[in-house]
Amino acid sequence: MLRNLAEQREPLVITQNGEAKAVLQDIASFEETQEALTLLKVLALGKLDVEAGRVKSVADVVARLRSKRKTD
């Protein structure tokens, strides 16, 4: 069963009395899903920052990084 999960990369839905109760998937698919969810969360947080006006122009950021580089 585990070999088939890894090869097919299709989740296995486990049912009880005809109702879905759990999902079994290979670790590679699980990790990909977690990475995708993390990226979506970062994008959502970034969108909230933009909506709240917590942004800086690229020119300001570059200038700040250059000034930090000179002091290091």
N, CA, C and O atoms as a printed pandas DataFrame, in Angstrom:
     atom_number atom_name residue_name chain_id  residue_number  x_coord  y_coord  z_coord
0              1         N          MET        A               1    0.824   -1.190    0.000
1              2        CA          MET        A               1    0.000    0.000    0.000
2              3         C          MET        A               1    0.870    1.257    0.000
3              4         O          MET        A               1    0.602    2.200   -0.745
4              5         N          LEU        A               2    1.912    1.269    0.835
5              6        CA          LEU        A               2    2.779    2.447    0.907
6              7         C          LEU        A               2    3.537    2.670   -0.400
7              8         O          LEU        A               2    3.700    3.806   -0.846
8              9         N          ARG        A               3    3.995    1.583   -1.005
9             10        CA          ARG        A               3    4.709    1.701   -2.281
10            11         C          ARG        A               3    3.769    2.282   -3.344
11            12         O          ARG        A               3    4.161    3.146   -4.128
12            13         N          ASN        A               4    2.538    1.801   -3.357
13            14        CA          ASN        A               4    1.550    2.286   -4.319
14            15         C          ASN        A               4    1.269    3.774   -4.099
15            16         O          ASN        A               4    1.165    4.527   -5.067
16            17         N          LEU        A               5    1.146    4.207   -2.845
17            18        CA          LEU        A               5    0.939    5.621   -2.553
18            19         C          LEU        A               5    2.078    6.473   -3.099
19            20         O          LEU        A               5    1.853    7.518   -3.710
20            21         N          ALA        A               6    3.307    6.010   -2.868
21            22        CA          ALA        A               6    4.480    6.761   -3.320
22            23         C          ALA        A               6    4.562    6.807   -4.844
23            24         O          ALA        A               6    4.920    7.836   -5.418
24            25         N          GLU        A               7    4.236    5.709   -5.489
25            26        CA          GLU        A               7    4.326    5.648   -6.947
26            27         C          GLU        A               7    3.189    6.409   -7.626
27            28         O          GLU        A               7    3.424    7.148   -8.582
28            29         N          GLN        A               8    1.985    6.237   -7.151
29            30        CA          GLN        A               8    0.810    6.857   -7.769
30            31         C          GLN        A               8    0.658    8.330   -7.405
31            32         O          GLN        A               8    0.117    9.119   -8.179
32            33         N          ARG        A               9    1.148    8.694   -6.201
33            34        CA          ARG        A               9    1.041   10.058   -5.682
34            35         C          ARG        A               9   -0.410   10.530   -5.669
35            36         O          ARG        A               9   -0.704   11.702   -5.906
36            37         N          GLU        A              10   -1.302    9.597   -5.388
37            38        CA          GLU        A              10   -2.726    9.888   -5.246
38            39         C          GLU        A              10   -3.106    9.612   -3.798
39            40         O          GLU        A              10   -2.747    8.566   -3.258
40            41         N          PRO        A              11   -3.817   10.520   -3.169
41            42        CA          PRO        A              11   -4.216   10.272   -1.788
42            43         C          PRO        A              11   -5.232    9.130   -1.701
43            44         O          PRO        A              11   -6.004    8.898   -2.631
44            45         N          LEU        A              12   -5.215    8.431   -0.582
45            46        CA          LEU        A              12   -6.153    7.358   -0.322
46            47         C          LEU        A              12   -7.141    7.849    0.731
47            48         O          LEU        A              12   -6.752    8.177    1.852
48            49         N          VAL        A              13   -8.418    7.899    0.366
49            50        CA          VAL        A              13   -9.459    8.346    1.286
50            51         C          VAL        A              13   -9.975    7.124    2.034
51            52         O          VAL        A              13  -10.398    6.139    1.429
52            53         N          ILE        A              14   -9.932    7.204    3.347
53            54        CA          ILE        A              14  -10.409    6.115    4.188
54            55         C          ILE        A              14  -11.808    6.476    4.677
55            56         O          ILE        A              14  -12.036    7.554    5.226
56            57         N          THR        A              15  -12.736    5.549    4.464
57            58        CA          THR        A              15  -14.123    5.817    4.833
58            59         C          THR        A              15  -14.564    4.922    5.986
59            60         O          THR        A              15  -13.994    3.861    6.241
60            61         N          GLN        A              16  -15.589    5.388    6.662
61            62        CA          GLN        A              16  -16.222    4.599    7.711
62            63         C          GLN        A              16  -17.726    4.749    7.500
63            64         O          GLN        A              16  -18.255    5.860    7.526
64            65         N          ASN        A              17  -18.401    3.636    7.293
65            66        CA          ASN        A              17  -19.833    3.653    7.011
66            67         C          ASN        A              17  -20.162    4.546    5.812
67            68         O          ASN        A              17  -21.178    5.243    5.803
68            69         N          GLY        A              18  -19.284    4.515    4.799
69            70        CA          GLY        A              18  -19.511    5.270    3.582
70            71         C          GLY        A              18  -19.176    6.748    3.661
71            72         O          GLY        A              18  -19.396    7.488    2.702
72            73         N          GLU        A              19  -18.645    7.183    4.797
73            74        CA          GLU        A              19  -18.311    8.599    4.979
74            75         C          GLU        A              19  -16.797    8.765    5.099
75            76         O          GLU        A              19  -16.146    8.034    5.845
76            77         N          ALA        A              20  -16.240    9.728    4.363
77            78        CA          ALA        A              20  -14.798    9.980    4.427
78            79         C          ALA        A              20  -14.411   10.380    5.845
79            80         O          ALA        A              20  -15.023   11.266    6.442
80            81         N          LYS        A              21  -13.377    9.707    6.380
81            82        CA          LYS        A              21  -12.938    9.976    7.753
82            83         C          LYS        A              21  -11.466   10.381    7.836
83            84         O          LYS        A              21  -11.065   11.065    8.777
84            85         N          ALA        A              22  -10.662    9.961    6.860
85            86        CA          ALA        A              22   -9.229   10.267    6.904
86            87         C          ALA        A              22   -8.654   10.174    5.496
87            88         O          ALA        A              22   -9.248    9.583    4.595
88            89         N          VAL        A              23   -7.480   10.776    5.336
89            90        CA          VAL        A              23   -6.769   10.721    4.058
90            91         C          VAL        A              23   -5.343   10.294    4.335
91            92         O          VAL        A              23   -4.691   10.811    5.242
92            93         N          LEU        A              24   -4.866    9.348    3.549
93            94        CA          LEU        A              24   -3.487    8.878    3.651
94            95         C          LEU        A              24   -2.779    9.279    2.367
95            96         O          LEU        A              24   -3.271    9.013    1.270
96            97         N          GLN        A              25   -1.617    9.922    2.504
97            98        CA          GLN        A              25   -0.872   10.314    1.316
98            99         C          GLN        A              25    0.620   10.114    1.554
99           100         O          GLN        A              25    1.077   10.029    2.694
100          101         N          ASP        A              26    1.366   10.040    0.458
101          102        CA          ASP        A              26    2.812    9.850    0.569
102          103         C          ASP        A              26    3.447   11.127    1.118
103          104         O          ASP        A              26    2.879   12.214    1.013
104          105         N          ILE        A              27    4.622   10.976    1.700
105          106        CA          ILE        A              27    5.275   12.099    2.378
106          107         C          ILE        A              27    5.667   13.213    1.415
107          108         O          ILE        A              27    5.601   14.388    1.776
108          109         N          ALA        A              28    6.071   12.870    0.206
109          110        CA          ALA        A              28    6.465   13.906   -0.759
110          111         C          ALA        A              28    5.266   14.800   -1.101
111          112         O          ALA        A              28    5.402   16.021   -1.178
112          113         N          SER        A              29    4.113   14.198   -1.302
113          114        CA          SER        A              29    2.913   14.985   -1.594
114          115         C          SER        A              29    2.525   15.836   -0.391
115          116         O          SER        A              29    2.140   16.996   -0.544
116          117         N          PHE        A              30    2.624   15.265    0.798
117          118        CA          PHE        A              30    2.314   16.014    2.013
118          119         C          PHE        A              30    3.222   17.228    2.149
119          120         O          PHE        A              30    2.754   18.331    2.434
120          121         N          GLU        A              31    4.530   17.024    1.944
121          122        CA          GLU        A              31    5.477   18.143    2.059
122          123         C          GLU        A              31    5.208   19.214    1.009
123          124         O          GLU        A              31    5.303   20.405    1.305
124          125         N          GLU        A              32    4.875   18.808   -0.210
125          126        CA          GLU        A              32    4.537   19.788   -1.253
126          127         C          GLU        A              32    3.307   20.594   -0.854
127          128         O          GLU        A              32    3.259   21.807   -1.055
128          129         N          THR        A              33    2.324   19.922   -0.294
129          130        CA          THR        A              33    1.113   20.607    0.152
130          131         C          THR        A              33    1.431   21.611    1.253
131          132         O          THR        A              33    0.921   22.731    1.241
132          133         N          GLN        A              34    2.273   21.213    2.203
133          134        CA          GLN        A              34    2.646   22.107    3.293
134          135         C          GLN        A              34    3.397   23.333    2.775
135          136         O          GLN        A              34    3.165   24.446    3.245
136          137         N          GLU        A              35    4.304   23.132    1.802
137          138        CA          GLU        A              35    5.035   24.250    1.210
138          139         C          GLU        A              35    4.081   25.200    0.494
139          140         O          GLU        A              35    4.210   26.419    0.605
140          141         N          ALA        A              36    3.128   24.639   -0.237
141          142        CA          ALA        A              36    2.158   25.476   -0.948
142          143         C          ALA        A              36    1.307   26.278    0.037
143          144         O          ALA        A              36    1.039   27.457   -0.191
144          145         N          LEU        A              37    0.887   25.647    1.119
145          146        CA          LEU        A              37    0.097   26.351    2.128
146          147         C          LEU        A              37    0.906   27.465    2.786
147          148         O          LEU        A              37    0.378   28.539    3.075
148          149         N          THR        A              38    2.189   27.201    3.020
149          150        CA          THR        A              38    3.054   28.225    3.609
150          151         C          THR        A              38    3.176   29.428    2.680
151          152         O          THR        A              38    3.094   30.573    3.126
152          153         N          LEU        A              39    3.373   29.169    1.388
153          154        CA          LEU        A              39    3.464   30.265    0.421
154          155         C          LEU        A              39    2.165   31.057    0.355
155          156         O          LEU        A              39    2.187   32.286    0.278
156          157         N          LEU        A              40    1.040   30.363    0.384
157          158        CA          LEU        A              40   -0.248   31.054    0.358
158          159         C          LEU        A              40   -0.443   31.918    1.601
159          160         O          LEU        A              40   -1.011   33.007    1.526
160          161         N          LYS        A              41    0.030   31.429    2.735
161          162        CA          LYS        A              41   -0.083   32.214    3.970
162          163         C          LYS        A              41    0.781   33.471    3.884
163          164         O          LYS        A              41    0.352   34.550    4.293
164          165         N          VAL        A              42    1.989   33.333    3.355
165          166        CA          VAL        A              42    2.872   34.492    3.194
166          167         C          VAL        A              42    2.235   35.517    2.261
167          168         O          VAL        A              42    2.274   36.717    2.533
168          169         N          LEU        A              43    1.648   35.045    1.163
169          170        CA          LEU        A              43    0.977   35.952    0.231
170          171         C          LEU        A              43   -0.202   36.658    0.897
171          172         O          LEU        A              43   -0.403   37.855    0.694
172          173         N          ALA        A              44   -0.975   35.925    1.685
173          174        CA          ALA        A              44   -2.122   36.530    2.371
174          175         C          ALA        A              44   -1.660   37.578    3.377
175          176         O          ALA        A              44   -2.271   38.640    3.488
176          177         N          LEU        A              45   -0.586   37.288    4.111
177          178        CA          LEU        A              45   -0.049   38.263    5.071
178          179         C          LEU        A              45    0.478   39.499    4.345
179          180         O          LEU        A              45    0.299   40.625    4.808
180          181         N          GLY        A              46    1.128   39.278    3.207
181          182        CA          GLY        A              46    1.629   40.405    2.410
182          183         C          GLY        A              46    0.482   41.279    1.905
183          184         O          GLY        A              46    0.583   42.505    1.890
184          185         N          LYS        A              47   -0.590   40.641    1.497
185          186        CA          LYS        A              47   -1.761   41.385    1.027
186          187         C          LYS        A              47   -2.334   42.241    2.154
187          188         O          LYS        A              47   -2.718   43.389    1.932
188          189         N          LEU        A              48   -2.389   41.684    3.355
189          190        CA          LEU        A              48   -2.870   42.455    4.505
190          191         C          LEU        A              48   -1.975   43.653    4.781
191          192         O          LEU        A              48   -2.465   44.735    5.103
192          193         N          ASP        A              49   -0.653   43.464    4.655
193          194        CA          ASP        A              49    0.279   44.583    4.848
194          195         C          ASP        A              49    0.030   45.684    3.829
195          196         O          ASP        A              49    0.019   46.866    4.172
196          197         N          VAL        A              50   -0.171   45.291    2.572
197          198        CA          VAL        A              50   -0.436   46.284    1.518
198          199         C          VAL        A              50   -1.727   47.035    1.819
199          200         O          VAL        A              50   -1.781   48.260    1.720
200          201         N          GLU        A              51   -2.764   46.290    2.186
201          202        CA          GLU        A              51   -4.051   46.922    2.484
202          203         C          GLU        A              51   -3.960   47.867    3.678
203          204         O          GLU        A              51   -4.684   48.861    3.742
204          205         N          ALA        A              52   -3.066   47.556    4.631
205          206        CA          ALA        A              52   -2.912   48.396    5.825
206          207         C          ALA        A              52   -1.916   49.534    5.593
207          208         O          ALA        A              52   -1.685   50.352    6.484
208          209         N          GLY        A              53   -1.330   49.585    4.399
209          210        CA          GLY        A              53   -0.384   50.657    4.095
210          211         C          GLY        A              53    1.008   50.439    4.648
211          212         O          GLY        A              53    1.815   51.368    4.688
212          213         N          ARG        A              54    1.299   49.215    5.077
213          214        CA          ARG        A              54    2.629   48.909    5.613
214          215         C          ARG        A              54    3.542   48.468    4.468
215          216         O          ARG        A              54    3.906   47.298    4.356
216          217         N          VAL        A              55    3.899   49.431    3.628
217          218        CA          VAL        A              55    4.744   49.154    2.468
218          219         C          VAL        A              55    5.829   50.219    2.352
219          220         O          VAL        A              55    5.704   51.315    2.899
220          221         N          LYS        A              56    6.885   49.883    1.638
221          222        CA          LYS        A              56    7.963   50.828    1.348
222          223         C          LYS        A              56    8.289   50.717   -0.132
223          224         O          LYS        A              56    8.117   49.661   -0.740
224          225         N          SER        A              57    8.748   51.785   -0.688
225          226        CA          SER        A              57    9.109   51.738   -2.107
226          227         C          SER        A              57   10.413   50.959   -2.265
227          228         O          SER        A              57   11.216   50.865   -1.337
228          229         N          VAL        A              58   10.600   50.412   -3.448
229          230        CA          VAL        A              58   11.831   49.674   -3.740
230          231         C          VAL        A              58   13.036   50.591   -3.572
231          232         O          VAL        A              58   14.060   50.167   -3.035
232          233         N          ALA        A              59   12.933   51.831   -4.019
233          234        CA          ALA        A              59   14.047   52.783   -3.911
234          235         C          ALA        A              59   14.448   52.989   -2.455
235          236         O          ALA        A              59   15.637   53.045   -2.144
236          237         N          ASP        A              60   13.459   53.103   -1.551
237          238        CA          ASP        A              60   13.768   53.266   -0.130
238          239         C          ASP        A              60   14.468   52.042    0.443
239          240         O          ASP        A              60   15.420   52.168    1.213
240          241         N          VAL        A              61   14.005   50.885    0.074
241          242        CA          VAL        A              61   14.610   49.650    0.574
242          243         C          VAL        A              61   16.040   49.511    0.073
243          244         O          VAL        A              61   16.941   49.176    0.841
244          245         N          VAL        A              62   16.249   49.769   -1.214
245          246        CA          VAL        A              62   17.599   49.676   -1.784
246          247         C          VAL        A              62   18.528   50.680   -1.107
247          248         O          VAL        A              62   19.664   50.340   -0.775
248          249         N          ALA        A              63   18.071   51.894   -0.902
249          250        CA          ALA        A              63   18.894   52.912   -0.246
250          251         C          ALA        A              63   19.254   52.480    1.173
251          252         O          ALA        A              63   20.391   52.655    1.611
252          253         N          ARG        A              64   18.290   51.922    1.881
253          254        CA          ARG        A              64   18.555   51.469    3.251
254          255         C          ARG        A              64   19.570   50.328    3.271
255          256         O          ARG        A              64   20.464   50.313    4.116
256          257         N          LEU        A              65   19.441   49.380    2.354
257          258        CA          LEU        A              65   20.385   48.272    2.285
258          259         C          LEU        A              65   21.778   48.751    1.932
259          260         O          LEU        A              65   22.765   48.268    2.486
260          261         N          ARG        A              66   21.862   49.696    1.012
261          262        CA          ARG        A              66   23.180   50.248    0.639
262          263         C          ARG        A              66   23.831   50.982    1.796
263          264         O          ARG        A              66   25.041   50.882    1.994
264          265         N          SER        A              67   23.041   51.717    2.559
265          266        CA          SER        A              67   23.617   52.441    3.698
266          267         C          SER        A              67   24.069   51.466    4.784
267          268         O          SER        A              67   25.068   51.724    5.457
268          269         N          LYS        A              68   23.372   50.375    4.965
269          270        CA          LYS        A              68   23.794   49.354    5.935
270          271         C          LYS        A              68   25.072   48.675    5.470
271          272         O          LYS        A              68   25.940   48.352    6.281
272          273         N          ARG        A              69   25.187   48.460    4.176
273          274        CA          ARG        A              69   26.365   47.793    3.632
274          275         C          ARG        A              69   27.618   48.634    3.872
275          276         O          ARG        A              69   28.686   48.099    4.170
276          277         N          LYS        A              70   27.477   49.960    3.738
277          278        CA          LYS        A              70   28.620   50.863    3.940
278          279         C          LYS        A              70   29.074   50.871    5.386
279          280         O          LYS        A              70   30.261   51.055    5.653
280          281         N          THR        A              71   28.153   50.675    6.335
281          282        CA          THR        A              71   28.534   50.718    7.743
282          283         C          THR        A              71   29.102   49.399    8.228
283          284         O          THR        A              71   29.692   49.344    9.307
284          285         N          ASP        A              72   28.938   48.335    7.457
285          286        CA          ASP        A              72   29.458   47.006    7.863
286          287         C          ASP        A              72   30.884   46.870    7.513
287          288         O          ASP        A              72   31.487   45.829    7.775
